[in-house]
Phi, psi and omega in degrees: 000132180287127181273141178290159177305152186298332184270003180262126180280127180296147175237156180300136183291341178258332179234089190289354178266004183245122178280144180201149176245009178265137181238152176295133182288348180261312185252353176068019176275146179294139179223140179273173181304325180290341182256001182278129173240117185298132178241179180299327174228116178072213182230155177237152179280163181302322181296318180290326177295316178297318179297320178295322178294327179289324184269344181285134181285129181287147176294143183241153175281177180295345183247013174095357180279162177277165179289352181297337181294341180295340179285344179069027185298316182293318178301312180297318180298318179296320177297316180299316180299315180298318179294318180296319178297321178298317179296318178298322178298318178296317179297322182296336180292336179068197179243138182290174183297330182271006178097346178277171180293134178276190183074170181287139172062062179055054176068026179099353182295326184259008173118359180282167178277145178242170175305328177293323176294320179299332179272315193252343177291154186273127173237121180302303174191167183254145169227160174294138182302128178078012179216174178257013182285122181285135180240148175285152179177188179274092183213170179297317181296338179270011176101000179273064184295339179302336181300330179298330178271310186294331183297335181284353178249005179252147180223147178267087176097162184294322180295317177302313179297313184298319181295315180291322180289326175296316178295320178298320179295318182288316185273328187292319185297311178295325178291318178295321178295324182282319187266336189092166188296309187293315181295321179294317179298318178298317178300311183301310183294320180294322177296316178297318178293321178300318176297318180295323180293319180291328173299315180297322183285323193239343183285157181289148174299155181074352179283148182242121185238139178200160176129160180271008187294331175299315177294322180296314178295327175296324178292327176301306182294324179295319180296322178297316179297316182296315180296320178296319178297323180276001180061040177251160184290140175250013185298332182274346185262315186301313180299322179294319178296315179299317179301316181293326176292320177298315178298318181302310184279340176287332181238043185295343177286340182243341182245136180280092179295334180296317179296319181294313182292319178300314178296321180300314181294312182296321179301317180294318182294311182294317180297321178296319177296323178288317189281325187255014175293136178301136184308321183285337177242027188302305184298316181298318180291323179291320176296319179297325177297315180296310182297316179297321178294318178299316180296320179296315179297321177297320178295321179294324176297318178299319177297318180296320179297324180292339182268347181283132179296152179291155180298131177085007180243156180270000000 
């Protein structure tokens, strides 16, 4: 580097009107007090600090995620999305002829179905009431496969929404912190899809299913797997899960046990794939877990479609 003449006072490379005798310890450029970033030895300029941040390896969790998951950004975003969808559902109900909110239960506030539910809630397939005759309609069997996804963001009433969002807030943050943002999001969506697939396979025709509870139950089983891997106590999680399972099967006429069980199974499988992947092949094994789960769920949908009666047949 060419040195300036001895009688020339150095100026900051970013603020040329400021004289300075302090230089960056990495690039040796003059820097003023506003451009000084304290380093282990001396000071560094802003450009060298940015370059160092790009090349420095981020700290990882025990399962390969970044520390960014501790902020709970994905958990908060999922809650916001669910709330916004609920509001859209209420708006879709419109206003009744007498000026009150239309749709079931005050426009969906108390648990009724809205036009958004008619579109996005999951229905395995339709039959004529009191018969086995298959009818065409807006259902998974009629090709509306999106319902398996959209149904996990719809809720029947404010209480249904509040309970699931509270559970998501409690379970989501520790899981996101442990797994990182991307792995946690993959886990959540796969659990929700797993619940939806089991609904399609086992739920009664004409039934309408919606809610984030499949994903929530998946987070329960995933948290147990993660805690066991970290050799931490699961005593506070198991009793709550058992209680929720008892409630699920006690009120199976009103609660979709298929969604809960489907999410529970997928959550355990995916979390095990994330947690017990060998460190040297961690990313590859975790990606394989996600891809394998998606393929398995797709195959199960195919099996379910083969079992659905043809339209117009008994």
